[in-house]
mmCIF file of C-alpha atoms in Angstrom:
data_model
loop_
_atom_site.group_PDB
_atom_site.id
_atom_site.type_symbol
_atom_site.label_atom_id
_atom_site.label_comp_id
_atom_site.label_asym_id
_atom_site.label_seq_id
_atom_site.Cartn_x
_atom_site.Cartn_y
_atom_site.Cartn_z
ATOM 1 C CA MET A 954 14.016 57.287 9.463
ATOM 2 C CA LYS A 955 10.572 56.699 7.945
ATOM 3 C CA VAL A 956 12.031 56.863 4.438
ATOM 4 C CA GLU A 957 14.667 54.247 5.372
ATOM 5 C CA GLN A 958 11.975 51.987 6.859
ATOM 6 C CA SER A 959 9.849 52.421 3.733
ATOM 7 C CA LEU A 960 12.796 51.577 1.476
ATOM 8 C CA ALA A 961 13.666 48.569 3.617
ATOM 9 C CA GLY A 962 10.033 47.456 3.436
ATOM 10 C CA LEU A 963 9.982 47.862 -0.346
ATOM 11 C CA ARG A 964 13.211 45.876 -0.705
ATOM 12 C CA PHE A 965 11.770 43.109 1.478
ATOM 13 C CA LEU A 966 8.587 43.085 -0.598
ATOM 14 C CA ALA A 967 10.570 42.975 -3.858
ATOM 15 C CA VAL A 968 12.638 40.034 -2.587
ATOM 16 C CA MET A 969 9.501 38.190 -1.460
ATOM 17 C CA VAL A 970 7.744 38.755 -4.785
ATOM 18 C CA ALA A 971 10.819 37.706 -6.784
ATOM 19 C CA GLY A 972 11.256 34.649 -4.589
ATOM 20 C CA GLY A 973 7.594 33.766 -4.993
ATOM 21 C CA VAL A 974 7.779 34.036 -8.770
ATOM 22 C CA VAL A 975 10.966 31.999 -9.003
ATOM 23 C CA GLY A 976 9.770 29.482 -6.435
ATOM 24 C CA CYS A 977 6.347 28.859 -7.881
ATOM 25 C CA GLY A 978 7.253 26.371 -10.562
ATOM 26 C CA GLY A 979 4.926 23.448 -10.881
ATOM 27 C CA VAL A 980 2.663 22.382 -13.669
ATOM 28 C CA THR A 981 2.220 24.608 -16.691
ATOM 29 C CA ALA A 982 0.397 24.202 -19.974
ATOM 30 C CA GLU A 983 3.770 23.337 -21.534
ATOM 31 C CA SER A 984 4.560 20.550 -19.049
ATOM 32 C CA PRO A 985 3.940 16.913 -19.977
ATOM 33 C CA LEU A 986 0.457 15.774 -19.009
ATOM 34 C CA THR A 987 0.440 13.927 -15.693
ATOM 35 C CA ILE A 988 -3.209 12.908 -15.543
ATOM 36 C CA SER A 989 -3.885 9.250 -14.746
ATOM 37 C CA LEU A 990 -6.356 7.182 -16.709
ATOM 38 C CA GLY A 991 -9.269 5.637 -14.815
ATOM 39 C CA ILE A 992 -10.070 8.695 -12.707
ATOM 40 C CA PRO A 993 -13.604 10.160 -12.579
ATOM 41 C CA ARG A 994 -14.686 13.127 -14.704
ATOM 42 C CA ASP A 995 -14.655 15.682 -11.837
ATOM 43 C CA ALA A 996 -11.057 14.726 -10.994
ATOM 44 C CA VAL A 997 -10.150 15.169 -14.675
ATOM 45 C CA HIS A 998 -11.631 18.682 -14.585
ATOM 46 C CA ALA A 999 -9.462 19.571 -11.583
ATOM 47 C CA ARG A 1000 -6.335 18.101 -13.170
ATOM 48 C CA VAL A 1001 -6.763 19.807 -16.550
ATOM 49 C CA LYS A 1002 -7.208 23.102 -14.679
ATOM 50 C CA ALA A 1003 -3.879 22.434 -12.937
ATOM 51 C CA HIS A 1004 -2.347 22.069 -16.421
ATOM 52 C CA LYS A 1005 -3.875 25.455 -17.392
ATOM 53 C CA TYR A 1006 -6.731 24.104 -19.514
ATOM 54 C CA CYS A 1007 -10.297 25.107 -18.692
ATOM 55 C CA PRO A 1008 -13.365 22.887 -18.633
ATOM 56 C CA LYS A 1009 -16.346 24.554 -20.262
ATOM 57 C CA GLU A 1010 -18.748 25.452 -17.473
ATOM 58 C CA GLY A 1011 -22.316 24.215 -17.654
ATOM 59 C CA GLU A 1012 -21.788 21.628 -20.382
ATOM 60 C CA ARG A 1013 -23.372 18.234 -19.997
ATOM 61 C CA ALA A 1014 -21.123 15.231 -19.628
ATOM 62 C CA ALA A 1015 -20.168 13.733 -22.983
ATOM 63 C CA LYS A 1016 -18.181 10.721 -24.141
ATOM 64 C CA THR A 1017 -15.473 13.100 -25.385
ATOM 65 C CA GLU A 1018 -14.864 16.487 -23.790
ATOM 66 C CA VAL A 1019 -12.587 19.227 -25.114
ATOM 67 C CA TYR A 1020 -10.726 21.632 -22.819
ATOM 68 C CA PRO A 1021 -9.270 24.793 -24.396
ATOM 69 C CA ARG A 1022 -6.294 26.646 -22.939
ATOM 70 C CA CYS A 1023 -7.289 28.973 -20.130
ATOM 71 C CA THR A 1024 -7.081 32.648 -21.005
ATOM 72 C CA ARG A 1025 -3.683 34.117 -20.258
ATOM 73 C CA PRO A 1026 -1.944 37.391 -21.037
ATOM 74 C CA GLY A 1027 0.696 37.677 -23.726
ATOM 75 C CA ALA A 1028 1.297 36.177 -27.119
ATOM 76 C CA GLU A 1029 1.760 32.484 -27.829
ATOM 77 C CA TRP A 1030 3.467 30.732 -30.743
ATOM 78 C CA GLY A 1031 0.625 28.297 -31.232
ATOM 79 C CA GLU A 1032 -2.608 27.028 -29.785
ATOM 80 C CA SER A 1033 -3.444 23.887 -27.859
ATOM 81 C CA TRP A 1034 -6.352 21.985 -26.374
ATOM 82 C CA ILE A 1035 -7.015 18.713 -24.572
ATOM 83 C CA ALA A 1036 -9.542 16.054 -25.614
ATOM 84 C CA ALA A 1037 -10.575 13.556 -22.942
ATOM 85 C CA ARG A 1038 -12.510 10.376 -23.724
ATOM 86 C CA PHE A 1039 -14.659 8.805 -21.025
ATOM 87 C CA GLU A 1040 -16.356 5.444 -20.566
ATOM 88 C CA ASP A 1041 -18.745 4.929 -17.649
ATOM 89 C CA GLY A 1042 -17.666 8.289 -16.213
ATOM 90 C CA LYS A 1043 -13.971 7.320 -16.087
ATOM 91 C CA LEU A 1044 -11.107 8.696 -18.176
ATOM 92 C CA VAL A 1045 -9.926 6.147 -20.762
ATOM 93 C CA GLU A 1046 -7.853 8.316 -23.126
ATOM 94 C CA LEU A 1047 -6.362 11.801 -23.042
ATOM 95 C CA LYS A 1048 -4.902 13.771 -25.949
ATOM 96 C CA ARG A 1049 -3.295 17.194 -26.065
ATOM 97 C CA TYR A 1050 -3.176 18.737 -29.516
ATOM 98 C CA GLU A 1051 -0.822 21.614 -30.293
ATOM 99 C CA ARG A 1052 -1.020 23.631 -33.505
ATOM 100 C CA PHE A 1053 1.806 25.800 -34.854
ATOM 101 C CA ALA A 1054 1.909 27.848 -38.057
ATOM 102 C CA ASP A 1055 5.729 27.553 -38.138
ATOM 103 C CA ASP A 1056 7.087 24.013 -38.623
ATOM 104 C CA ASN A 1057 10.374 24.904 -36.884
ATOM 105 C CA ARG A 1058 8.435 25.895 -33.762
ATOM 106 C CA ALA A 1059 6.527 22.602 -33.931
ATOM 107 C CA ILE A 1060 9.775 20.612 -34.102
ATOM 108 C CA GLU A 1061 11.253 22.664 -31.254
ATOM 109 C CA ARG A 1062 8.147 22.034 -29.139
ATOM 110 C CA TRP A 1063 8.147 18.308 -29.943
ATOM 111 C CA ASN A 1064 11.787 18.023 -28.853
ATOM 112 C CA GLN A 1065 11.044 20.017 -25.687
ATOM 113 C CA LEU A 1066 8.089 17.790 -24.812
ATOM 114 C CA ILE A 1067 10.129 14.617 -25.386
ATOM 115 C CA GLY A 1068 12.904 15.958 -23.143
ATOM 116 C CA GLU A 1069 10.462 16.875 -20.376
ATOM 117 C CA ARG A 1070 8.602 13.549 -20.667
ATOM 118 C CA ALA A 1071 11.924 11.635 -20.471
ATOM 119 C CA LYS A 1072 12.568 13.292 -17.086
ATOM 120 C CA LEU A 1073 9.401 11.577 -15.801
ATOM 121 C CA THR A 1074 9.925 8.147 -17.371
ATOM 122 C CA PRO A 1075 12.435 6.850 -19.925
ATOM 123 C CA GLU A 1076 11.585 6.297 -23.567
ATOM 124 C CA SER A 1077 10.577 2.675 -24.121
ATOM 125 C CA ALA A 1078 11.113 0.480 -27.189
ATOM 126 C CA GLU A 1079 8.471 -1.918 -25.833
ATOM 127 C CA ALA A 1080 5.975 0.941 -25.498
ATOM 128 C CA LYS A 1081 6.727 2.079 -29.049
ATOM 129 C CA THR A 1082 6.166 -1.457 -30.364
ATOM 130 C CA SER A 1083 2.866 -1.649 -28.466
ATOM 131 C CA LEU A 1084 1.871 1.766 -29.777
ATOM 132 C CA ARG A 1085 2.631 0.766 -33.364
ATOM 133 C CA THR A 1086 0.206 -2.187 -33.114
ATOM 134 C CA ARG A 1087 -2.520 0.455 -33.102
ATOM 135 C CA GLU A 1088 -3.292 2.726 -36.008
ATOM 136 C CA LEU A 1089 -0.879 5.678 -35.971
ATOM 137 C CA GLU A 1090 -2.291 9.184 -35.826
ATOM 138 C CA PRO A 1091 -2.940 10.785 -39.234
ATOM 139 C CA GLY A 1092 0.089 12.717 -40.468
ATOM 140 C CA THR A 1093 2.585 11.011 -38.126
ATOM 141 C CA ARG A 1094 6.140 12.041 -39.030
ATOM 142 C CA SER A 1095 7.768 10.696 -35.894
ATOM 143 C CA VAL A 1096 6.668 9.287 -32.552
ATOM 144 C CA LYS A 1097 8.351 8.573 -29.228
ATOM 145 C CA ALA A 1098 6.689 6.305 -26.665
ATOM 146 C CA PHE A 1099 6.934 6.100 -22.898
ATOM 147 C CA ARG A 1100 5.473 3.455 -20.579
ATOM 148 C CA VAL A 1101 3.931 5.152 -17.546
ATOM 149 C CA ASP A 1102 2.752 1.975 -15.811
ATOM 150 C CA ALA A 1103 1.804 -1.604 -16.690
ATOM 151 C CA ASN A 1104 -1.331 -0.441 -18.527
ATOM 152 C CA THR A 1105 -0.539 3.079 -19.752
ATOM 153 C CA ILE A 1106 1.551 4.443 -22.615
ATOM 154 C CA VAL A 1107 2.248 8.030 -23.610
ATOM 155 C CA GLY A 1108 2.921 8.704 -27.270
ATOM 156 C CA VAL A 1109 4.441 12.041 -28.289
ATOM 157 C CA TYR A 1110 3.859 12.622 -31.997
ATOM 158 C CA LEU A 1111 5.316 15.077 -34.468
ATOM 159 C CA LEU A 1112 2.625 15.482 -37.110
ATOM 160 C CA THR A 1113 2.166 16.930 -40.549
ATOM 161 C CA PRO A 1114 -0.950 19.021 -39.892
ATOM 162 C CA SER A 1115 -4.041 17.402 -41.389
ATOM 163 C CA PRO A 1116 -7.785 17.854 -40.864
ATOM 164 C CA PRO A 1117 -9.731 17.822 -38.670
ATOM 165 C CA GLU A 1118 -7.317 18.916 -35.900
ATOM 166 C CA ASP A 1119 -4.520 20.335 -38.081
ATOM 167 C CA ALA A 1120 -2.221 19.706 -35.124
ATOM 168 C CA SER A 1121 1.581 19.716 -35.337
ATOM 169 C CA VAL A 1122 2.281 17.988 -32.008
ATOM 170 C CA LEU A 1123 0.186 15.430 -30.139
ATOM 171 C CA GLU A 1124 0.673 14.005 -26.669
ATOM 172 C CA SER A 1125 -1.554 10.962 -26.217
ATOM 173 C CA ILE A 1126 -2.113 8.991 -23.008
ATOM 174 C CA LEU A 1127 -3.796 5.673 -23.650
ATOM 175 C CA ARG A 1128 -4.360 2.292 -22.117
ATOM 176 C CA VAL A 1129 -2.125 -0.364 -23.668
ATOM 177 C CA PRO A 1130 -1.498 -3.240 -21.256
ATOM 178 C CA THR A 1131 1.978 -4.745 -21.117
ATOM 179 C CA PRO A 1132 2.094 -7.778 -23.437
#
């Protein structure tokens, strides 16, 4: 009887754990960035943590802050980090750089990010035109643009790695008002 109860308890626990793992989707470091411009620095810190990037503790506020990926177990195909630019304590631009040694992985990741971003908002020819009025990122091979709201565009770039970042993929959230 006790053995049967123990086995039943273990099965219940296994189902709960499996259900918890499957059911706990949400934001990951691979998800498109969903951080709004104009928010204060402390809110940015909380939001980058939700995206699995870690603010450096104890650093003084700077005009540009860099957030590396939080430590996690297992191997990764590349590395990534977020750079946030602030004016008057508010977020004005956000960039996620991703670096891959293998170009095929970079292309695969770029396509994945475009697909995930398109689920949030459709690709926009108007946003791409607005984005192209600015200087393109160094090494741009291809770019897709998405209008988030009347004042915000997301550009997803496939890059030929070049200094100083040597990034292969860039997701950039910037303020570009609707013309």
